[in-house]
Short mmCIF file of C-alpha atoms in Angstrom, two decimals:
data_model
loop_
_atom_site.label_atom_id
_atom_site.label_comp_id
_atom_site.label_asym_id
_atom_site.label_seq_id
_atom_site.Cartn_x
_atom_site.Cartn_y
_atom_site.Cartn_z
CA GLU A 26 192.75 62.16 0.88
CA GLN A 27 195.41 60.66 3.04
CA TRP A 28 195.01 57.12 1.78
CA ASN A 29 194.75 57.92 -1.85
CA ARG A 30 197.18 60.89 -2.23
CA GLY A 31 199.60 60.19 0.58
CA SER A 32 199.23 63.65 2.00
CA ASP A 33 198.40 64.14 5.70
CA ASP A 34 194.75 65.03 6.53
CA ASN A 35 192.19 64.64 9.20
CA ILE A 36 188.92 62.70 9.24
CA PHE A 37 186.18 63.68 11.65
CA PHE A 38 183.76 60.76 12.01
CA GLY A 39 180.35 60.82 13.80
CA LEU A 40 177.59 58.42 14.32
CA ASP A 41 174.19 58.91 16.17
CA PHE A 42 171.58 56.28 16.82
CA SER A 43 168.24 55.71 18.49
CA ILE A 44 166.59 52.41 19.10
CA TYR A 45 163.00 52.50 20.28
CA TRP A 46 162.94 49.42 22.44
CA PRO A 47 161.52 48.05 24.61
CA HIS A 48 157.94 49.56 24.78
CA LYS A 49 157.97 53.33 25.62
CA SER A 50 161.79 53.35 25.77
CA ARG A 51 164.60 54.70 23.63
CA ILE A 52 168.23 53.57 23.77
CA PHE A 53 170.37 56.31 22.21
CA GLY A 54 173.92 57.09 21.64
CA GLU A 55 176.57 59.27 19.89
CA LEU A 56 180.08 58.42 18.74
CA MET A 57 182.60 60.96 17.63
CA ILE A 58 186.09 60.16 16.39
CA ASP A 59 188.22 63.26 15.92
CA ASP A 60 191.12 62.69 13.56
CA PHE A 61 190.26 59.02 12.69
CA GLN A 62 193.53 57.04 12.23
CA ILE A 63 193.54 55.01 9.02
CA ASP A 64 196.49 52.95 10.13
CA LEU A 65 195.19 52.38 13.71
CA GLU A 66 198.73 52.48 14.99
CA SER A 67 200.44 55.87 14.72
CA GLU A 68 198.39 57.52 17.47
CA PRO A 69 195.12 56.86 19.24
CA ASN A 70 191.71 57.71 17.83
CA GLN A 71 190.38 60.76 19.73
CA ILE A 72 187.03 59.59 20.94
CA GLY A 73 183.98 61.20 22.48
CA TYR A 74 180.66 59.31 23.14
CA LYS A 75 177.38 59.29 24.92
CA ILE A 76 175.09 56.38 25.65
CA GLY A 77 171.68 56.68 27.34
CA LEU A 78 168.21 55.42 28.06
CA ASP A 79 164.86 57.33 27.97
CA MET A 80 161.84 55.66 29.48
CA LEU A 81 158.22 56.82 29.50
CA GLU A 82 156.17 55.53 32.43
CA PRO A 83 158.77 53.09 33.63
CA LEU A 84 157.60 50.13 35.77
CA GLY A 85 153.98 51.41 35.16
CA PHE A 86 154.39 54.75 36.97
CA ASP A 87 151.88 57.02 35.07
CA ARG A 88 153.02 60.38 33.79
CA LEU A 89 156.69 59.78 34.64
CA PHE A 90 159.60 60.23 32.31
CA THR A 91 163.13 59.27 33.19
CA LYS A 92 166.46 59.60 31.53
CA LEU A 93 169.90 58.04 32.28
CA SER A 94 173.00 58.91 30.21
CA TYR A 95 176.79 58.76 30.40
CA THR A 96 179.00 61.07 28.31
CA ARG A 97 182.82 60.84 27.93
CA VAL A 98 185.05 63.18 25.86
CA ASN A 99 188.68 62.00 25.97
CA THR A 100 191.58 64.36 26.68
CA THR A 101 192.80 64.57 23.17
CA VAL A 102 189.50 65.32 21.43
CA TYR A 103 189.37 68.70 19.54
CA GLY A 104 193.13 68.68 19.43
CA GLN A 105 194.79 71.26 17.18
CA ASN A 106 198.37 72.55 17.24
CA GLN A 107 197.57 75.68 15.18
CA PRO A 108 195.90 78.55 17.04
CA GLN A 109 193.59 79.50 14.26
CA ASN A 110 192.18 75.87 14.12
CA LEU A 111 191.18 75.61 17.79
CA TYR A 112 187.60 74.38 18.26
CA LEU A 113 186.65 77.61 20.07
CA TYR A 114 184.30 80.44 19.44
CA TYR A 115 184.74 83.56 21.70
CA ASP A 116 186.71 81.24 23.93
CA LYS A 117 183.80 78.71 24.29
CA PRO A 118 184.15 75.17 23.02
CA ILE A 119 182.59 74.14 19.74
CA GLY A 120 181.38 70.68 20.22
CA TYR A 121 180.60 69.30 23.71
CA PHE A 122 179.53 72.30 25.77
CA ASP A 123 182.32 72.01 28.43
CA GLY A 124 185.11 70.84 26.22
CA ASN A 125 187.30 67.79 26.48
CA ASP A 126 188.96 65.70 29.23
CA GLN A 127 185.76 64.90 31.13
CA ASP A 128 182.84 62.57 31.69
CA ARG A 129 179.37 63.05 33.06
CA LEU A 130 176.68 60.89 34.47
CA LEU A 131 173.13 62.29 34.34
CA ALA A 132 170.01 60.92 35.88
CA LEU A 133 166.66 62.76 35.46
CA ALA A 134 163.05 62.07 36.48
CA ARG A 135 160.22 64.32 35.24
CA TYR A 136 156.61 63.98 36.57
CA HIS A 137 153.75 65.45 34.44
CA TRP A 138 151.61 66.59 37.39
CA SER A 139 148.81 68.15 35.21
CA GLN A 140 148.24 69.48 31.66
CA SER A 141 150.04 72.69 32.63
CA PHE A 142 152.53 71.68 35.37
CA ASP A 143 155.63 69.47 35.54
CA LEU A 144 158.14 68.73 38.28
CA GLU A 145 161.69 67.60 37.46
CA LEU A 146 164.59 66.26 39.50
CA GLU A 147 168.04 65.96 38.01
CA PHE A 148 171.32 64.55 39.39
CA GLN A 149 174.63 65.01 37.65
CA TYR A 150 178.16 63.82 38.49
CA THR A 151 180.99 65.26 36.46
CA ARG A 152 184.71 64.69 36.42
CA LYS A 153 186.82 67.26 34.64
CA GLY A 154 190.57 66.79 34.14
CA GLU A 155 193.24 69.36 33.38
CA GLY A 156 193.13 68.96 29.59
CA ARG A 157 191.78 71.95 27.65
CA ILE A 158 191.12 72.52 23.97
CA GLU A 159 193.54 75.51 23.93
CA LYS A 160 196.38 73.42 25.51
CA HIS A 161 197.17 71.31 22.51
CA GLU A 162 200.72 72.24 21.57
CA ARG A 163 202.04 69.33 19.41
CA SER A 164 200.88 67.50 16.34
CA GLY A 165 201.29 63.91 17.72
CA VAL A 166 198.81 62.66 20.22
CA PRO A 167 200.15 60.45 23.01
CA PHE A 168 198.58 57.28 24.13
CA GLU A 169 196.99 58.07 27.50
CA ASP A 170 197.49 56.08 30.65
CA LYS A 171 194.99 57.96 32.83
CA PHE A 172 191.47 59.60 32.28
CA PRO A 173 190.68 62.27 33.28
CA THR A 174 194.19 63.78 33.48
CA GLY A 175 196.00 65.61 36.29
CA VAL A 176 194.11 66.96 39.31
CA VAL A 177 190.54 66.03 38.64
CA GLU A 178 187.64 68.37 39.55
CA LYS A 179 184.66 66.29 40.74
CA SER A 180 181.28 67.89 40.99
CA PRO A 181 178.05 66.15 42.03
CA SER A 182 174.99 68.32 41.67
CA ILE A 183 171.26 68.00 42.19
CA LYS A 184 168.59 70.27 40.66
CA ALA A 185 164.91 70.60 41.27
CA THR A 186 162.68 72.36 38.69
CA ALA A 187 159.02 73.33 38.41
CA LEU A 188 157.65 74.07 34.95
CA TRP A 189 154.41 75.82 34.16
CA PHE A 190 152.89 75.89 30.71
CA GLY A 191 150.32 78.59 29.92
CA SER A 192 147.89 78.82 26.98
CA GLY A 193 150.62 78.32 24.56
CA LEU A 194 152.05 81.80 24.73
CA PHE A 195 153.59 81.70 28.14
CA GLU A 196 155.82 79.37 30.03
CA GLY A 197 157.34 79.57 33.51
CA ARG A 198 160.29 77.82 35.12
CA ALA A 199 161.67 77.99 38.65
CA SER A 200 164.70 75.89 39.68
CA VAL A 201 167.19 75.55 42.49
CA LYS A 202 170.55 73.72 42.12
CA TYR A 203 173.03 72.61 44.66
CA SER A 204 176.61 71.63 43.53
CA HIS A 205 179.67 70.55 45.49
CA PHE A 206 183.19 70.82 43.77
CA ASN A 207 186.11 68.82 44.90
CA ASN A 208 189.36 70.30 43.54
CA TYR A 209 187.57 73.32 42.10
CA GLN A 210 189.02 74.34 38.66
CA ASN A 211 191.63 71.56 39.13
CA VAL A 212 193.22 73.08 42.24
CA CYS A 213 194.13 70.27 44.62
CA GLY A 214 192.15 70.59 47.99
CA ASP A 215 190.07 73.60 46.85
CA ASN A 216 186.51 72.47 47.68
CA ILE A 217 183.44 74.75 47.45
CA ASN A 218 179.70 74.47 47.49
CA ARG A 219 177.41 76.53 45.24
CA THR A 220 173.71 77.10 45.30
CA GLU A 221 171.95 78.70 42.27
#
């Protein structure tokens, strides 16, 4: 549209991939470019991506599944300067579940104890800047110097889960999660702990 007719328009570009290599492993990723810039100069491409590795029975450990992934959603992703176009539904982000201006490292190990019982341990480390989907107020997007922006909320967490599988009709799950927040909700020095 923009290239052929000269009128301004947006291109939302996405790519997902999975490579099953090496044996019992999968390398996977996602790339999203919000408002792809044809000229590559006027403003930065607004990028979000995920890269990860799943492994079944790593290093010969029977009945063990592991996952490692890193996700980053840049500050200007989902940017709109018209309220009716915001990527929100009932004030919740459409797209990555916690919006933009953040990154997350996830490490997970799941052990298949028996045919009906699994144990899972998950670690996450999230950094969330001050950028929000609803904060975009201008049409042009600046080239950023820092990511994440402003006062950064940092939250490591660990979660342990037990899963029970019945005869196909029933499933049970019990979990406990501990999280620590530095600069909670982007307030400098506001540190809290939370157990769920």
